[in-house]
């Protein structure tokens, strides 16, 4: 019998992850029907609509248009909206992604209505409970019936919390996405010409984690270090709207002058730039992994990472929000050849296929 699932997305990384699974779902209309719900958490066209267009994600049937406000107000309004939709749609599964407020709201709404929850990117942990993402993912995992882990480490983290039932190591959906779009992006994007950049002749940077943007001292260290790096090589900063807002609020905008600042990039341009960059500096989870997939050295401006494999393999280095450490890491990357361990911990690029098999109870779901 065909299954009906309601997918909850709301933020940029969720659109990208959902693209892999939705593409797989569309291949099997006899087995599964997907209803897409956009919570509205990210609403700027270049943080939302552009991904639906480029990645051919099914248009949301519902858009709750919930954005802004504190965590409580935002999550609460989403919870209310999602509950209403679930009561109407009566799905067999609610599918949630990652670790945002949209993830938590989807998980809670479904669990209270006794609708099974499937969590893609389950088991990720930073072990830093001050991160809103960590709270969201721990609570989402706790009420999920099916937990799709990207790595062995994620499976082990769940086991430490006593969660072993319904846990499937399917690999990372982001790797499915990278395999599908890396060549297309290189062919389709004109961003290198547009920004006057040469292959391996620039650094690419992103910064948006609350722990960095909401703390003026950390933000100044980071943005100052990027400005300093720009004396050595061009630095492209794809500036997240919240970071732009806080730089203005803290009077730090002057540091942007030396940087090639661009608005949040469409995915094809981002993937093209990632592959062409000499080095990536970021605090993004997804960007750390994309650097790893594309064999580009990564400097992570955080104190810890959920994607420990990238660090263990020597491809990624954690430097915190410390201008001195950022500069030293950059110098090392640009002057020494990085030796990467020949391991690939993120699956075989068929995560979406495995997720679908599990959700539809297909015989191939024994993985
Ligand atoms: N991304 C993008 N344009 C940008 C910055 C990031 O398309 O200007 C993509 C990036 O390639 C990755 C994803 O967004 O696939 C990561 O999302 P984000 O950094 O917002 O969140 P996180 O991964 O930290 O949860």
Short mmCIF file of C-alpha atoms and ligand atoms in Angstrom, two decimals:
data_model
loop_
_atom_site.label_atom_id
_atom_site.label_comp_id
_atom_site.label_asym_id
_atom_site.label_seq_id
_atom_site.Cartn_x
_atom_site.Cartn_y
_atom_site.Cartn_z
CA UNK A 1 0.00 0.00 0.00
CA UNK A 2 1.28 3.49 -0.84
CA UNK A 3 2.60 5.52 2.08
CA UNK A 4 1.87 9.16 2.67
CA UNK A 5 4.61 11.26 4.23
CA UNK A 6 4.64 14.85 5.35
CA UNK A 7 8.08 16.43 5.01
CA UNK A 8 8.93 19.43 7.18
CA UNK A 9 11.56 21.85 5.92
CA UNK A 10 12.28 25.47 6.73
CA UNK A 11 15.96 26.31 6.48
CA UNK A 12 18.53 26.32 3.67
CA UNK A 13 20.39 23.11 4.59
CA UNK A 14 17.07 21.28 4.86
CA UNK A 15 16.02 22.21 1.33
CA UNK A 16 19.32 20.79 0.08
CA UNK A 17 19.00 17.53 2.02
CA UNK A 18 15.33 17.13 1.12
CA UNK A 19 16.23 17.53 -2.56
CA UNK A 20 18.01 14.15 -2.52
CA UNK A 21 15.12 12.31 -0.86
CA UNK A 22 12.36 14.07 -2.84
CA UNK A 23 14.07 13.18 -6.11
CA UNK A 24 14.04 9.54 -5.04
CA UNK A 25 10.39 9.74 -3.91
CA UNK A 26 9.33 11.12 -7.30
CA UNK A 27 10.70 7.95 -8.94
CA UNK A 28 8.19 5.82 -6.99
CA UNK A 29 4.74 7.47 -7.13
CA UNK A 30 3.15 4.05 -6.64
CA UNK A 31 4.94 3.52 -3.30
CA UNK A 32 4.96 6.92 -1.70
CA UNK A 33 3.32 10.34 -1.77
CA UNK A 34 5.10 13.35 -0.29
CA UNK A 35 3.43 16.47 1.07
CA UNK A 36 5.97 19.26 1.53
CA UNK A 37 5.56 21.74 4.39
CA UNK A 38 7.74 24.87 4.47
CA UNK A 39 7.71 26.45 7.91
CA UNK A 40 8.98 29.78 6.56
CA UNK A 41 12.03 29.87 8.88
CA UNK A 42 14.23 30.99 5.97
CA UNK A 43 12.23 33.22 3.68
CA UNK A 44 14.66 35.45 1.73
CA UNK A 45 14.41 34.36 -1.92
CA UNK A 46 18.16 33.63 -1.97
CA UNK A 47 17.89 31.48 1.17
CA UNK A 48 14.76 29.59 0.06
CA UNK A 49 13.06 29.86 -3.36
CA UNK A 50 16.30 29.64 -5.32
CA UNK A 51 16.88 26.15 -3.86
CA UNK A 52 13.39 24.95 -4.80
CA UNK A 53 14.04 26.18 -8.37
CA UNK A 54 17.60 24.92 -8.82
CA UNK A 55 17.22 21.60 -7.04
CA UNK A 56 13.75 20.91 -8.46
CA UNK A 57 12.22 20.32 -5.05
CA UNK A 58 8.43 19.87 -5.13
CA UNK A 59 6.64 23.12 -4.31
CA UNK A 60 5.39 23.17 -0.72
CA UNK A 61 1.68 22.46 -0.37
CA UNK A 62 1.77 24.51 2.83
CA UNK A 63 3.88 27.48 3.85
CA UNK A 64 3.44 28.47 7.49
CA UNK A 65 5.36 31.72 7.03
CA UNK A 66 6.79 31.53 10.53
CA UNK A 67 10.09 33.36 10.84
CA UNK A 68 11.87 35.63 13.26
CA UNK A 69 11.16 36.11 16.93
CA UNK A 70 12.76 34.18 19.75
CA UNK A 71 13.25 30.43 19.70
CA UNK A 72 10.16 29.84 21.84
CA UNK A 73 7.77 31.97 19.80
CA UNK A 74 9.07 30.61 16.52
CA UNK A 75 8.95 26.96 17.55
CA UNK A 76 5.56 27.41 19.18
CA UNK A 77 3.97 28.96 16.11
CA UNK A 78 5.42 26.23 13.92
CA UNK A 79 4.17 23.54 16.29
CA UNK A 80 0.65 24.92 16.10
CA UNK A 81 0.70 25.14 12.29
CA UNK A 82 2.23 21.72 11.75
CA UNK A 83 -0.24 20.06 14.14
CA UNK A 84 -3.14 21.46 12.13
CA UNK A 85 -1.67 20.13 8.90
CA UNK A 86 -1.00 16.68 10.36
CA UNK A 87 -4.56 16.42 11.64
CA UNK A 88 -5.82 17.18 8.11
CA UNK A 89 -3.34 15.11 6.14
CA UNK A 90 -3.08 12.07 8.46
CA UNK A 91 0.27 10.89 7.09
CA UNK A 92 1.95 7.54 7.76
CA UNK A 93 5.24 9.31 8.52
CA UNK A 94 6.56 12.76 9.30
CA UNK A 95 10.00 13.26 7.79
CA UNK A 96 12.32 15.78 9.43
CA UNK A 97 15.85 16.91 8.62
CA UNK A 98 18.80 18.10 10.67
CA UNK A 99 18.61 20.30 13.72
CA UNK A 100 16.66 23.53 13.30
CA UNK A 101 13.58 24.84 15.09
CA UNK A 102 11.56 23.45 12.15
CA UNK A 103 13.02 19.99 12.92
CA UNK A 104 12.00 20.19 16.56
CA UNK A 105 8.53 21.55 15.82
CA UNK A 106 7.89 18.77 13.28
CA UNK A 107 9.11 16.11 15.71
CA UNK A 108 7.00 17.35 18.62
CA UNK A 109 3.82 17.89 16.62
CA UNK A 110 4.01 14.40 15.14
CA UNK A 111 5.00 12.61 18.33
CA UNK A 112 2.08 14.12 20.28
CA UNK A 113 -0.32 12.91 17.57
CA UNK A 114 1.30 9.43 17.62
CA UNK A 115 2.48 9.78 14.03
CA UNK A 116 5.85 8.08 13.53
CA UNK A 117 8.76 10.44 12.98
CA UNK A 118 11.69 9.71 10.67
CA UNK A 119 14.77 11.87 11.29
CA UNK A 120 17.36 12.33 8.58
CA UNK A 121 20.80 13.19 10.01
CA UNK A 122 20.06 11.53 13.35
CA UNK A 123 22.73 11.00 16.00
CA UNK A 124 24.86 14.05 15.19
CA UNK A 125 26.28 15.58 18.37
CA UNK A 126 28.55 18.49 19.19
CA UNK A 127 28.24 17.78 22.95
CA UNK A 128 27.70 21.50 23.41
CA UNK A 129 24.26 22.04 24.92
CA UNK A 130 24.57 25.81 24.49
CA UNK A 131 23.97 25.34 20.79
CA UNK A 132 20.28 25.53 19.88
CA UNK A 133 20.98 22.91 17.20
CA UNK A 134 22.20 20.41 19.83
CA UNK A 135 19.01 20.79 21.87
CA UNK A 136 16.88 20.40 18.75
CA UNK A 137 18.62 17.28 17.52
CA UNK A 138 18.71 15.50 20.87
CA UNK A 139 14.98 16.07 21.42
CA UNK A 140 14.11 15.16 17.83
CA UNK A 141 16.07 11.90 18.06
CA UNK A 142 14.40 11.02 21.35
CA UNK A 143 10.90 11.00 19.79
CA UNK A 144 11.85 9.54 16.40
CA UNK A 145 10.80 6.05 15.35
CA UNK A 146 13.24 5.83 12.48
CA UNK A 147 16.66 7.40 12.82
CA UNK A 148 18.71 7.77 9.66
CA UNK A 149 22.34 8.25 10.64
CA UNK A 150 24.99 9.53 8.23
CA UNK A 151 27.97 7.92 9.98
CA UNK A 152 29.08 5.18 12.37
CA UNK A 153 29.90 7.90 14.93
CA UNK A 154 26.26 9.05 14.83
CA UNK A 155 25.05 5.48 15.44
CA UNK A 156 27.44 5.24 18.40
CA UNK A 157 26.28 8.55 19.87
CA UNK A 158 22.68 7.33 19.80
CA UNK A 159 23.71 4.06 21.46
CA UNK A 160 25.33 6.06 24.27
CA UNK A 161 21.91 7.67 24.84
CA UNK A 162 20.26 4.23 24.85
CA UNK A 163 18.74 4.62 21.38
CA UNK A 164 19.31 1.52 19.26
CA UNK A 165 15.88 0.66 17.82
CA UNK A 166 15.01 2.02 14.37
CA UNK A 167 18.59 3.23 13.83
CA UNK A 168 19.88 2.89 10.25
CA UNK A 169 23.29 4.00 9.01
CA UNK A 170 22.28 5.02 5.50
CA UNK A 171 25.19 7.38 4.78
CA UNK A 172 24.96 11.10 4.28
CA UNK A 173 22.24 12.53 2.01
CA UNK A 174 24.56 15.51 1.45
CA UNK A 175 26.95 13.14 -0.30
CA UNK A 176 24.10 12.03 -2.60
CA UNK A 177 23.57 15.71 -3.35
CA UNK A 178 27.29 16.36 -3.95
CA UNK A 179 27.53 13.46 -6.41
CA UNK A 180 24.46 14.66 -8.29
CA UNK A 181 25.37 18.35 -8.55
CA UNK A 182 29.18 18.71 -8.49
CA UNK A 183 29.74 18.41 -12.27
CA UNK A 184 26.50 20.19 -13.14
CA UNK A 185 27.47 23.12 -10.93
CA UNK A 186 30.92 23.44 -12.52
CA UNK A 187 29.32 23.49 -15.97
CA UNK A 188 26.34 25.70 -15.21
CA UNK A 189 27.85 28.34 -12.91
CA UNK A 190 29.57 31.46 -14.22
CA UNK A 191 30.44 32.69 -10.73
CA UNK A 192 34.23 32.44 -11.11
CA UNK A 193 34.20 34.72 -14.16
CA UNK A 194 31.65 36.99 -12.53
CA UNK A 195 33.84 37.54 -9.46
CA UNK A 196 37.10 37.56 -11.46
CA UNK A 197 38.51 34.54 -9.61
CA UNK A 198 40.93 31.88 -10.76
CA UNK A 199 40.88 28.16 -10.01
CA UNK A 200 42.59 27.57 -6.60
CA UNK A 201 43.40 31.27 -6.36
CA UNK A 202 41.00 32.31 -3.59
CA UNK A 203 39.50 31.40 -0.22
CA UNK A 204 35.77 30.89 0.31
CA UNK A 205 34.21 31.81 3.66
CA UNK A 206 30.85 31.50 5.41
CA UNK A 207 29.87 32.40 8.97
CA UNK A 208 26.41 32.14 10.50
CA UNK A 209 26.42 30.05 13.71
CA UNK A 210 24.76 31.86 16.60
CA UNK A 211 27.73 31.14 18.88
CA UNK A 212 29.87 33.25 16.49
CA UNK A 213 27.45 35.88 15.20
CA UNK A 214 25.74 36.74 18.49
CA UNK A 215 28.98 37.33 20.38
CA UNK A 216 30.62 40.61 19.26
CA UNK A 217 34.09 39.47 20.38
CA UNK A 218 33.94 36.20 18.47
CA UNK A 219 32.46 37.89 15.43
CA UNK A 220 35.17 40.53 15.41
CA UNK A 221 37.94 37.91 15.71
CA UNK A 222 36.51 36.02 12.75
CA UNK A 223 35.73 38.92 10.48
CA UNK A 224 39.06 40.59 11.36
CA UNK A 225 40.92 37.36 10.53
CA UNK A 226 39.13 37.11 7.17
CA UNK A 227 40.02 40.73 6.38
CA UNK A 228 43.66 39.99 7.29
CA UNK A 229 43.65 36.88 5.07
CA UNK A 230 42.41 39.03 2.19
CA UNK A 231 45.84 40.71 2.14
CA UNK A 232 47.28 37.35 0.99
CA UNK A 233 44.59 36.08 -1.38
CA UNK A 234 41.06 37.07 -2.43
CA UNK A 235 38.49 36.01 0.17
CA UNK A 236 34.91 35.51 -0.97
CA UNK A 237 32.45 35.81 1.92
CA UNK A 238 28.94 34.53 1.20
CA UNK A 239 27.22 36.61 3.82
CA UNK A 240 24.26 35.15 5.69
CA UNK A 241 21.50 37.73 6.42
CA UNK A 242 21.78 37.34 10.21
CA UNK A 243 25.56 37.85 10.08
CA UNK A 244 25.11 40.97 7.96
CA UNK A 245 22.57 42.29 10.46
CA UNK A 246 24.80 41.63 13.48
CA UNK A 247 27.94 43.04 11.84
CA UNK A 248 25.99 46.26 11.36
CA UNK A 249 24.61 46.15 14.91
CA UNK A 250 28.09 45.66 16.45
CA UNK A 251 29.71 48.31 14.21
CA UNK A 252 31.99 45.78 12.54
CA UNK A 253 31.02 46.41 8.92
CA UNK A 254 34.30 48.18 8.09
CA UNK A 255 36.06 44.78 8.17
CA UNK A 256 34.09 43.84 5.05
CA UNK A 257 35.89 46.37 2.87
CA UNK A 258 38.78 44.09 1.89
CA UNK A 259 36.56 41.08 1.28
CA UNK A 260 34.64 40.03 -1.81
CA UNK A 261 31.27 40.04 -0.06
CA UNK A 262 28.37 38.38 -1.87
CA UNK A 263 24.79 37.70 -0.87
CA UNK A 264 23.94 34.11 0.04
CA UNK A 265 24.73 32.17 -3.10
CA UNK A 266 22.47 29.94 -5.12
CA UNK A 267 23.53 26.32 -4.66
CA UNK A 268 25.15 25.87 -8.10
CA UNK A 269 27.37 28.92 -7.58
CA UNK A 270 28.24 27.79 -4.06
CA UNK A 271 29.20 24.29 -5.19
CA UNK A 272 31.23 25.69 -8.09
CA UNK A 273 33.11 28.03 -5.74
CA UNK A 274 33.69 25.30 -3.16
CA UNK A 275 35.32 23.06 -5.74
CA UNK A 276 37.49 25.87 -7.11
CA UNK A 277 38.60 27.32 -3.74
CA UNK A 278 42.15 26.88 -2.45
CA UNK A 279 40.75 26.72 1.08
CA UNK A 280 37.37 27.06 2.80
CA UNK A 281 36.85 28.88 6.10
CA UNK A 282 33.48 28.21 7.68
CA UNK A 283 31.36 27.50 10.72
CA UNK A 284 28.74 25.65 8.67
CA UNK A 285 28.16 21.93 9.13
CA UNK A 286 27.24 21.32 5.51
CA UNK A 287 30.10 23.37 4.10
CA UNK A 288 32.68 21.45 6.19
CA UNK A 289 31.50 18.24 4.64
CA UNK A 290 31.30 19.61 1.12
CA UNK A 291 34.93 20.74 1.49
CA UNK A 292 35.76 17.15 2.43
CA UNK A 293 33.76 15.69 -0.48
CA UNK A 294 35.54 17.97 -2.93
CA UNK A 295 39.01 17.51 -1.40
CA UNK A 296 39.40 21.15 -0.40
CA UNK A 297 41.20 21.91 2.90
CA UNK A 298 38.82 23.36 5.48
CA UNK A 299 39.37 25.64 8.46
CA UNK A 300 36.44 25.47 10.84
CA UNK A 301 35.87 28.53 12.99
CA UNK A 302 34.25 26.65 15.86
CA UNK A 303 35.36 24.99 19.09
CA UNK A 304 33.90 21.60 18.17
CA UNK A 305 32.34 19.84 15.22
CA UNK A 306 29.70 17.18 14.73
CA UNK A 307 31.63 15.99 11.66
CA UNK A 308 34.63 14.64 13.56
CA UNK A 309 35.66 12.38 10.67
CA UNK A 310 36.70 15.39 8.61
CA UNK A 311 39.12 16.44 11.36
CA UNK A 312 40.40 12.90 12.04
CA UNK A 313 41.21 12.52 8.34
CA UNK A 314 43.34 15.68 8.55
CA UNK A 315 41.22 17.52 6.02
CA UNK A 316 39.61 19.92 8.46
CA UNK A 317 41.06 21.85 11.38
CA UNK A 318 39.18 23.41 14.30
CA UNK A 319 40.45 26.88 15.20
CA UNK A 320 37.65 28.41 17.28
CA UNK A 321 36.98 32.12 16.90
CA UNK A 322 40.63 33.05 17.31
CA UNK A 323 42.29 35.35 14.78
CA UNK A 324 45.78 34.00 15.54
CA UNK A 325 44.76 30.39 15.08
CA UNK A 326 42.80 31.19 11.93
CA UNK A 327 45.87 32.93 10.43
CA UNK A 328 48.22 30.11 11.43
CA UNK A 329 45.91 27.45 9.96
CA UNK A 330 45.57 29.41 6.75
CA UNK A 331 49.31 29.82 6.44
CA UNK A 332 49.79 26.08 6.96
CA UNK A 333 47.16 25.12 4.38
CA UNK A 334 48.57 27.49 1.78
CA UNK A 335 52.19 26.49 2.25
CA UNK A 336 52.03 22.77 3.06
CA UNK A 337 50.40 20.01 1.10
CA UNK A 338 47.62 18.49 3.21
CA UNK A 339 47.77 14.71 3.46
CA UNK A 340 44.28 13.30 3.76
CA UNK A 341 43.65 9.85 5.24
CA UNK A 342 42.18 7.58 2.55
CA UNK A 343 38.91 6.90 4.37
CA UNK A 344 35.43 7.87 3.32
CA UNK A 345 32.99 7.68 6.23
CA UNK A 346 29.87 9.17 4.57
CA UNK A 347 28.36 6.20 2.76
CA UNK A 348 28.03 5.29 -0.90
CA UNK A 349 25.88 8.13 -2.23
CA UNK A 350 22.70 6.07 -2.02
CA UNK A 351 21.38 7.39 1.29
CA UNK A 352 18.09 8.62 -0.21
CA UNK A 353 17.39 5.26 -1.82
CA UNK A 354 17.94 3.50 1.51
CA UNK A 355 15.76 6.00 3.38
CA UNK A 356 12.94 5.41 0.93
CA UNK A 357 13.27 1.64 1.21
CA UNK A 358 12.95 1.91 5.01
CA UNK A 359 9.99 4.29 4.91
CA UNK A 360 8.03 2.17 2.47
CA UNK A 361 8.87 -1.11 4.22
CA UNK A 362 10.44 -2.34 1.00
CA UNK A 363 12.40 -5.64 1.23
CA UNK A 364 15.61 -3.67 0.54
CA UNK A 365 15.11 -1.86 3.81
CA UNK A 366 17.21 -4.42 5.68
CA UNK A 367 20.45 -2.44 5.68
N1 LIG B 1 25.10 27.16 0.85
C1 LIG B 1 24.67 27.77 -0.30
N2 LIG B 1 24.91 29.12 -0.46
C2 LIG B 1 25.59 29.86 0.47
C3 LIG B 1 26.04 29.20 1.65
C4 LIG B 1 25.78 27.87 1.82
O1 LIG B 1 24.07 27.13 -1.18
O2 LIG B 1 25.77 31.05 0.27
C5 LIG B 1 24.85 25.72 1.04
C6 LIG B 1 26.09 24.90 1.27
O3 LIG B 1 26.67 24.53 0.03
C7 LIG B 1 25.56 23.72 2.05
C8 LIG B 1 24.43 24.32 2.86
O4 LIG B 1 24.09 25.56 2.22
O5 LIG B 1 25.05 22.73 1.20
C9 LIG B 1 24.85 24.55 4.27
O6 LIG B 1 23.87 25.29 4.92
P1 LIG B 1 24.17 26.23 6.15
O7 LIG B 1 25.60 26.59 6.15
O8 LIG B 1 23.15 27.33 6.09
O9 LIG B 1 23.75 25.36 7.41
P2 LIG B 1 24.48 24.18 8.23
O10 LIG B 1 24.99 23.16 7.26
O11 LIG B 1 25.53 24.79 9.06
O12 LIG B 1 23.37 23.63 9.07
#
